[in-house]
GROMACS .gro file of C-alpha atoms in nm:
model
  351
    1UNK     CA    1   0.315   8.920  -1.706
    2UNK     CA    2   0.092   9.071  -2.027
    3UNK     CA    3  -0.194   8.924  -2.176
    4UNK     CA    4  -0.032   8.831  -2.443
    5UNK     CA    5   0.152   8.562  -2.256
    6UNK     CA    6  -0.197   8.394  -2.230
    7UNK     CA    7  -0.332   8.485  -2.579
    8UNK     CA    8  -0.329   8.132  -2.697
    9UNK     CA    9  -0.443   7.939  -2.409
   10UNK     CA   10  -0.721   7.661  -2.422
   11UNK     CA   11  -0.992   7.719  -2.138
   12UNK     CA   12  -1.266   7.466  -2.062
   13UNK     CA   13  -1.591   7.654  -1.927
   14UNK     CA   14  -1.883   7.497  -1.808
   15UNK     CA   15  -2.195   7.666  -1.731
   16UNK     CA   16  -2.325   7.750  -2.045
   17UNK     CA   17  -2.676   7.782  -1.990
   18UNK     CA   18  -2.828   8.142  -2.030
   19UNK     CA   19  -3.166   8.115  -1.933
   20UNK     CA   20  -3.363   8.275  -1.699
   21UNK     CA   21  -3.160   8.101  -1.432
   22UNK     CA   22  -2.850   8.152  -1.596
   23UNK     CA   23  -2.538   7.968  -1.548
   24UNK     CA   24  -2.201   8.189  -1.549
   25UNK     CA   25  -2.004   8.033  -1.831
   26UNK     CA   26  -2.092   8.289  -2.065
   27UNK     CA   27  -2.000   8.574  -1.861
   28UNK     CA   28  -1.703   8.433  -1.801
   29UNK     CA   29  -1.596   8.380  -2.128
   30UNK     CA   30  -1.720   8.760  -2.225
   31UNK     CA   31  -1.451   8.832  -1.952
   32UNK     CA   32  -1.180   8.601  -2.069
   33UNK     CA   33  -1.212   8.708  -2.430
   34UNK     CA   34  -1.187   9.064  -2.339
   35UNK     CA   35  -0.893   9.072  -2.080
   36UNK     CA   36  -0.671   8.771  -2.290
   37UNK     CA   37  -0.755   8.844  -2.663
   38UNK     CA   38  -0.959   8.676  -2.934
   39UNK     CA   39  -0.665   8.468  -2.948
   40UNK     CA   40  -0.781   8.253  -2.629
   41UNK     CA   41  -0.968   7.926  -2.728
   42UNK     CA   42  -1.281   7.824  -2.525
   43UNK     CA   43  -1.400   7.483  -2.530
   44UNK     CA   44  -1.717   7.439  -2.392
   45UNK     CA   45  -1.829   7.140  -2.127
   46UNK     CA   46  -2.207   7.100  -2.155
   47UNK     CA   47  -2.411   6.893  -1.994
   48UNK     CA   48  -2.748   6.943  -2.215
   49UNK     CA   49  -2.791   6.982  -2.561
   50UNK     CA   50  -3.014   7.325  -2.545
   51UNK     CA   51  -2.757   7.524  -2.358
   52UNK     CA   52  -2.758   7.845  -2.577
   53UNK     CA   53  -2.355   7.882  -2.535
   54UNK     CA   54  -2.316   7.537  -2.735
   55UNK     CA   55  -2.418   7.746  -3.035
   56UNK     CA   56  -2.265   8.101  -2.976
   57UNK     CA   57  -1.928   8.007  -3.186
   58UNK     CA   58  -1.830   8.404  -3.157
   59UNK     CA   59  -1.742   8.320  -2.809
   60UNK     CA   60  -1.722   7.934  -2.787
   61UNK     CA   61  -1.449   7.775  -3.037
   62UNK     CA   62  -1.558   7.435  -3.012
   63UNK     CA   63  -1.814   7.245  -2.738
   64UNK     CA   64  -1.811   6.874  -2.599
   65UNK     CA   65  -2.085   6.728  -2.346
   66UNK     CA   66  -1.967   6.588  -1.988
   67UNK     CA   67  -2.112   6.370  -1.808
   68UNK     CA   68  -2.372   6.485  -1.461
   69UNK     CA   69  -2.197   6.533  -1.147
   70UNK     CA   70  -2.390   6.237  -1.041
   71UNK     CA   71  -2.223   6.013  -1.297
   72UNK     CA   72  -1.880   6.031  -1.053
   73UNK     CA   73  -1.538   6.147  -1.118
   74UNK     CA   74  -1.419   5.851  -1.300
   75UNK     CA   75  -1.662   5.953  -1.625
   76UNK     CA   76  -1.573   6.259  -1.559
   77UNK     CA   77  -1.200   6.230  -1.587
   78UNK     CA   78  -1.226   6.013  -1.877
   79UNK     CA   79  -1.438   6.246  -2.086
   80UNK     CA   80  -1.214   6.507  -2.001
   81UNK     CA   81  -0.863   6.314  -2.127
   82UNK     CA   82  -1.102   6.262  -2.483
   83UNK     CA   83  -1.136   6.624  -2.504
   84UNK     CA   84  -0.775   6.693  -2.387
   85UNK     CA   85  -0.625   6.464  -2.622
   86UNK     CA   86  -0.812   6.630  -2.905
   87UNK     CA   87  -0.804   7.007  -2.770
   88UNK     CA   88  -0.482   7.019  -2.542
   89UNK     CA   89  -0.644   7.207  -2.235
   90UNK     CA   90  -0.469   7.437  -2.062
   91UNK     CA   91  -0.695   7.500  -1.803
   92UNK     CA   92  -1.065   7.437  -1.658
   93UNK     CA   93  -1.310   7.678  -1.542
   94UNK     CA   94  -1.596   7.524  -1.354
   95UNK     CA   95  -1.909   7.709  -1.296
   96UNK     CA   96  -2.170   7.521  -1.093
   97UNK     CA   97  -2.202   7.428  -0.738
   98UNK     CA   98  -2.308   7.087  -0.820
   99UNK     CA   99  -2.012   6.992  -1.036
  100UNK     CA  100  -1.709   7.142  -0.777
  101UNK     CA  101  -1.681   6.822  -0.555
  102UNK     CA  102  -1.598   6.628  -0.855
  103UNK     CA  103  -1.364   6.859  -1.013
  104UNK     CA  104  -1.194   6.927  -0.650
  105UNK     CA  105  -1.118   6.569  -0.645
  106UNK     CA  106  -0.998   6.492  -0.981
  107UNK     CA  107  -0.763   6.843  -0.947
  108UNK     CA  108  -0.443   6.669  -0.890
  109UNK     CA  109  -0.476   6.437  -1.164
  110UNK     CA  110  -0.582   6.750  -1.415
  111UNK     CA  111  -0.265   6.880  -1.310
  112UNK     CA  112  -0.035   6.599  -1.407
  113UNK     CA  113  -0.219   6.638  -1.721
  114UNK     CA  114  -0.102   6.994  -1.734
  115UNK     CA  115  -0.434   7.096  -1.692
  116UNK     CA  116  -0.455   7.420  -1.422
  117UNK     CA  117  -0.726   7.491  -1.222
  118UNK     CA  118  -0.800   7.709  -0.901
  119UNK     CA  119  -1.044   7.584  -0.685
  120UNK     CA  120  -1.139   7.597  -0.296
  121UNK     CA  121  -1.086   7.273  -0.107
  122UNK     CA  122  -1.319   7.019   0.004
  123UNK     CA  123  -1.348   7.147   0.360
  124UNK     CA  124  -1.360   7.505   0.235
  125UNK     CA  125  -1.667   7.369  -0.008
  126UNK     CA  126  -1.846   7.203   0.277
  127UNK     CA  127  -1.821   7.469   0.535
  128UNK     CA  128  -2.012   7.703   0.354
  129UNK     CA  129  -2.241   7.464   0.249
  130UNK     CA  130  -2.603   7.541   0.289
  131UNK     CA  131  -2.703   7.286   0.516
  132UNK     CA  132  -2.362   7.429   0.756
  133UNK     CA  133  -2.416   7.810   0.691
  134UNK     CA  134  -2.574   7.886   1.011
  135UNK     CA  135  -2.348   7.676   1.206
  136UNK     CA  136  -2.060   7.886   1.022
  137UNK     CA  137  -2.201   8.157   1.101
  138UNK     CA  138  -2.228   8.104   1.460
  139UNK     CA  139  -1.872   7.982   1.448
  140UNK     CA  140  -1.686   8.275   1.286
  141UNK     CA  141  -1.935   8.551   1.425
  142UNK     CA  142  -2.126   8.621   1.116
  143UNK     CA  143  -2.503   8.720   1.082
  144UNK     CA  144  -2.669   8.453   0.937
  145UNK     CA  145  -3.020   8.388   0.952
  146UNK     CA  146  -3.160   8.081   1.137
  147UNK     CA  147  -3.262   7.749   0.977
  148UNK     CA  148  -3.376   7.410   0.948
  149UNK     CA  149  -3.335   7.071   0.760
  150UNK     CA  150  -3.615   6.890   0.572
  151UNK     CA  151  -3.639   6.575   0.517
  152UNK     CA  152  -4.019   6.545   0.614
  153UNK     CA  153  -4.341   6.768   0.627
  154UNK     CA  154  -4.285   6.726   1.005
  155UNK     CA  155  -3.988   6.883   0.981
  156UNK     CA  156  -4.160   7.131   0.774
  157UNK     CA  157  -4.434   7.200   1.051
  158UNK     CA  158  -4.149   7.245   1.308
  159UNK     CA  159  -3.933   7.495   1.113
  160UNK     CA  160  -4.265   7.698   1.065
  161UNK     CA  161  -4.331   7.737   1.467
  162UNK     CA  162  -3.989   7.881   1.493
  163UNK     CA  163  -3.886   8.051   1.214
  164UNK     CA  164  -4.255   8.167   1.150
  165UNK     CA  165  -4.396   8.297   0.774
  166UNK     CA  166  -4.232   8.442   0.538
  167UNK     CA  167  -3.991   8.177   0.539
  168UNK     CA  168  -3.767   8.069   0.256
  169UNK     CA  169  -3.730   7.740   0.114
  170UNK     CA  170  -3.412   7.627  -0.075
  171UNK     CA  171  -3.226   7.353  -0.230
  172UNK     CA  172  -2.896   7.207  -0.154
  173UNK     CA  173  -2.756   7.352  -0.454
  174UNK     CA  174  -3.004   7.542  -0.650
  175UNK     CA  175  -3.398   7.666  -0.587
  176UNK     CA  176  -3.549   7.933  -0.345
  177UNK     CA  177  -3.884   7.997  -0.292
  178UNK     CA  178  -4.015   8.231  -0.036
  179UNK     CA  179  -4.317   8.076   0.115
  180UNK     CA  180  -4.620   8.281   0.311
  181UNK     CA  181  -4.824   8.014   0.398
  182UNK     CA  182  -4.788   7.658   0.498
  183UNK     CA  183  -4.936   7.496   0.168
  184UNK     CA  184  -4.693   7.716  -0.049
  185UNK     CA  185  -4.388   7.579   0.200
  186UNK     CA  186  -4.517   7.214   0.122
  187UNK     CA  187  -4.525   7.248  -0.239
  188UNK     CA  188  -4.178   7.418  -0.249
  189UNK     CA  189  -4.061   7.147  -0.055
  190UNK     CA  190  -4.187   6.845  -0.224
  191UNK     CA  191  -4.114   7.042  -0.550
  192UNK     CA  192  -3.739   7.178  -0.474
  193UNK     CA  193  -3.666   6.789  -0.295
  194UNK     CA  194  -3.761   6.606  -0.599
  195UNK     CA  195  -3.534   6.834  -0.819
  196UNK     CA  196  -3.235   6.839  -0.616
  197UNK     CA  197  -3.271   6.621  -0.304
  198UNK     CA  198  -3.255   6.623   0.071
  199UNK     CA  199  -3.246   6.756   0.297
  200UNK     CA  200  -3.418   7.102   0.198
  201UNK     CA  201  -3.339   7.392   0.398
  202UNK     CA  202  -3.619   7.630   0.557
  203UNK     CA  203  -3.433   7.970   0.652
  204UNK     CA  204  -3.543   8.236   0.832
  205UNK     CA  205  -3.681   8.535   0.583
  206UNK     CA  206  -3.476   8.861   0.629
  207UNK     CA  207  -3.651   9.191   0.519
  208UNK     CA  208  -3.428   9.431   0.349
  209UNK     CA  209  -3.194   9.531   0.052
  210UNK     CA  210  -3.055   9.277  -0.147
  211UNK     CA  211  -2.687   9.286  -0.213
  212UNK     CA  212  -2.407   9.050  -0.396
  213UNK     CA  213  -2.049   9.066  -0.381
  214UNK     CA  214  -1.839   8.894  -0.633
  215UNK     CA  215  -1.482   8.828  -0.466
  216UNK     CA  216  -1.145   8.615  -0.590
  217UNK     CA  217  -0.964   8.458  -0.278
  218UNK     CA  218  -0.607   8.383  -0.316
  219UNK     CA  219  -0.604   8.093  -0.063
  220UNK     CA  220  -0.418   8.254   0.231
  221UNK     CA  221  -0.641   8.472   0.361
  222UNK     CA  222  -0.682   8.780   0.133
  223UNK     CA  223  -0.894   8.893  -0.167
  224UNK     CA  224  -0.756   8.960  -0.488
  225UNK     CA  225  -1.069   9.134  -0.613
  226UNK     CA  226  -1.410   9.248  -0.452
  227UNK     CA  227  -1.720   9.412  -0.611
  228UNK     CA  228  -2.038   9.463  -0.453
  229UNK     CA  229  -2.368   9.459  -0.659
  230UNK     CA  230  -2.689   9.625  -0.555
  231UNK     CA  231  -3.000   9.398  -0.690
  232UNK     CA  232  -3.222   9.658  -0.906
  233UNK     CA  233  -3.458   9.387  -1.067
  234UNK     CA  234  -3.536   9.029  -0.949
  235UNK     CA  235  -3.679   8.761  -1.106
  236UNK     CA  236  -3.933   8.502  -0.939
  237UNK     CA  237  -3.651   8.273  -0.917
  238UNK     CA  238  -3.432   8.525  -0.673
  239UNK     CA  239  -3.187   8.606  -0.954
  240UNK     CA  240  -3.079   8.961  -1.071
  241UNK     CA  241  -3.209   9.086  -1.358
  242UNK     CA  242  -3.057   9.415  -1.324
  243UNK     CA  243  -2.828   9.541  -1.060
  244UNK     CA  244  -2.553   9.835  -1.013
  245UNK     CA  245  -2.181   9.851  -0.851
  246UNK     CA  246  -2.185  10.024  -0.543
  247UNK     CA  247  -1.920  10.176  -0.281
  248UNK     CA  248  -1.950  10.052   0.085
  249UNK     CA  249  -1.667  10.001   0.305
  250UNK     CA  250  -1.919   9.763   0.527
  251UNK     CA  251  -1.927   9.515   0.243
  252UNK     CA  252  -1.549   9.501   0.134
  253UNK     CA  253  -1.490   9.441   0.538
  254UNK     CA  254  -1.741   9.162   0.549
  255UNK     CA  255  -1.610   8.974   0.192
  256UNK     CA  256  -1.221   9.059   0.384
  257UNK     CA  257  -1.343   8.891   0.718
  258UNK     CA  258  -1.473   8.580   0.497
  259UNK     CA  259  -1.151   8.532   0.320
  260UNK     CA  260  -0.951   8.571   0.656
  261UNK     CA  261  -1.192   8.331   0.819
  262UNK     CA  262  -1.171   8.040   0.525
  263UNK     CA  263  -0.866   8.129   0.356
  264UNK     CA  264  -1.088   8.074   0.087
  265UNK     CA  265  -0.884   7.971  -0.272
  266UNK     CA  266  -1.090   8.069  -0.579
  267UNK     CA  267  -1.362   8.260  -0.698
  268UNK     CA  268  -1.719   8.272  -0.435
  269UNK     CA  269  -2.014   8.492  -0.426
  270UNK     CA  270  -2.171   8.646  -0.115
  271UNK     CA  271  -2.558   8.647  -0.114
  272UNK     CA  272  -2.646   8.952   0.132
  273UNK     CA  273  -2.928   9.100   0.304
  274UNK     CA  274  -2.904   9.439   0.478
  275UNK     CA  275  -3.168   9.453   0.729
  276UNK     CA  276  -3.372   9.773   0.867
  277UNK     CA  277  -3.073   9.765   1.167
  278UNK     CA  278  -2.815   9.804   0.901
  279UNK     CA  279  -2.692   9.421   0.977
  280UNK     CA  280  -2.519   9.229   0.669
  281UNK     CA  281  -2.682   8.926   0.676
  282UNK     CA  282  -2.491   8.608   0.475
  283UNK     CA  283  -2.806   8.414   0.276
  284UNK     CA  284  -2.576   8.197   0.072
  285UNK     CA  285  -2.224   8.167  -0.036
  286UNK     CA  286  -2.180   8.039  -0.369
  287UNK     CA  287  -1.850   7.861  -0.430
  288UNK     CA  288  -1.766   7.995  -0.765
  289UNK     CA  289  -1.822   8.339  -1.003
  290UNK     CA  290  -2.186   8.470  -1.025
  291UNK     CA  291  -2.367   8.499  -1.342
  292UNK     CA  292  -2.329   8.875  -1.368
  293UNK     CA  293  -1.966   8.857  -1.324
  294UNK     CA  294  -1.918   9.064  -1.646
  295UNK     CA  295  -2.021   9.354  -1.464
  296UNK     CA  296  -1.706   9.294  -1.243
  297UNK     CA  297  -1.522   9.303  -1.544
  298UNK     CA  298  -1.688   9.604  -1.659
  299UNK     CA  299  -1.650   9.797  -1.356
  300UNK     CA  300  -1.260   9.746  -1.347
  301UNK     CA  301  -1.193   9.422  -1.203
  302UNK     CA  302  -1.187   9.130  -1.430
  303UNK     CA  303  -1.194   8.840  -1.228
  304UNK     CA  304  -1.168   8.559  -1.480
  305UNK     CA  305  -0.878   8.682  -1.629
  306UNK     CA  306  -0.687   8.712  -1.277
  307UNK     CA  307  -0.804   8.361  -1.195
  308UNK     CA  308  -0.628   8.250  -1.486
  309UNK     CA  309  -0.336   8.432  -1.414
  310UNK     CA  310  -0.348   8.292  -1.055
  311UNK     CA  311  -0.384   7.971  -1.148
  312UNK     CA  312  -0.057   7.958  -1.401
  313UNK     CA  313   0.136   8.088  -1.091
  314UNK     CA  314   0.145   8.461  -1.154
  315UNK     CA  315   0.150   8.679  -0.818
  316UNK     CA  316  -0.142   8.911  -0.890
  317UNK     CA  317  -0.164   9.282  -0.684
  318UNK     CA  318  -0.492   9.296  -0.524
  319UNK     CA  319  -0.716   9.533  -0.705
  320UNK     CA  320  -0.782   9.845  -0.464
  321UNK     CA  321  -1.079  10.032  -0.702
  322UNK     CA  322  -1.362   9.947  -0.919
  323UNK     CA  323  -1.593  10.182  -1.073
  324UNK     CA  324  -1.929  10.235  -0.871
  325UNK     CA  325  -2.269  10.323  -1.049
  326UNK     CA  326  -2.220  10.056  -1.352
  327UNK     CA  327  -2.527   9.893  -1.431
  328UNK     CA  328  -2.598   9.585  -1.591
  329UNK     CA  329  -2.970   9.493  -1.725
  330UNK     CA  330  -2.968   9.112  -1.836
  331UNK     CA  331  -3.169   9.086  -2.125
  332UNK     CA  332  -3.350   8.780  -2.345
  333UNK     CA  333  -3.205   8.740  -2.765
  334UNK     CA  334  -3.316   8.463  -3.007
  335UNK     CA  335  -3.023   8.333  -3.124
  336UNK     CA  336  -3.115   8.131  -3.416
  337UNK     CA  337  -2.906   7.877  -3.540
  338UNK     CA  338  -2.984   7.543  -3.764
  339UNK     CA  339  -3.118   7.235  -3.606
  340UNK     CA  340  -2.847   6.999  -3.767
  341UNK     CA  341  -2.604   7.159  -3.510
  342UNK     CA  342  -2.853   7.075  -3.258
  343UNK     CA  343  -2.882   6.708  -3.400
  344UNK     CA  344  -2.493   6.736  -3.419
  345UNK     CA  345  -2.438   6.793  -3.074
  346UNK     CA  346  -2.724   6.556  -2.939
  347UNK     CA  347  -2.604   6.254  -3.159
  348UNK     CA  348  -2.216   6.320  -3.105
  349UNK     CA  349  -2.160   6.509  -2.815
  350UNK     CA  350  -1.966   6.772  -3.006
  351UNK     CA  351  -1.994   7.044  -3.197
   0.00000   0.00000   0.00000
């Protein structure tokens, strides 16, 4: 099918935050607009009033506030029904780890409403969860750093004795801090635990080169698209602020091995560390598009567009090449809007 057949689609997109720890939503929308045409209608689905994507009217046609994932599936489906009655949604692309469980649970209801999704199964989501990643690696013969699950300070002391310093303290969904002392580790444990809940994960620190892979699985053990990127500049939150696409058969092989082992359905990101012995350690598997996904589109593999076409039932021929040496540099931009727009969204939950 040509892009013209999709030009009038109405697509809901989450993840509209664009701060120093950006969500993927704005990048996903850029890729969709570029690949499907400006006629595609984008409905933002936002959790907070200060997510910048809400006010980017050149990308987002209208935005609705949706309940936090902790509110559960009933609240979510009720809100989506309200939005669907007004907008006629054709598809929803969730972009946050924490919301995926709810969207997977309501996917059958969405399908009956005519709203398409392309999401992993619950068991796929759980197998790559941070608390299960080390066991997954042992089972499937992937290199994964050793880790400990932490619920108490005693757990942290035991982890520090085994893993040694530095070690990485991670939240269940978000947040990662490299701690070089027990005091720093303890502070991170309490801070991340209070923000994202317990258990917190203490992970073995692997020194090396950080690489990310954006991929799109077909649910049958294959990848439709794979684009590796080497981080060039990393923020204090561990996020890539600049990166470049690279050509490396070992990375392609790793992503294909993951897809084969899991039969992953939909987008995912592999966070990799290549150590001094050229081993590829899987640090995380993020079950959605990364915030840098527009780079993949710019390099020749528009994964968000492929996702839409797959969700609509089109057979997609896997990409077999991309342009290495494509560089992205993230930047800050003061987006100025009238306070009345913020007040309207805060009061009415839509803009």
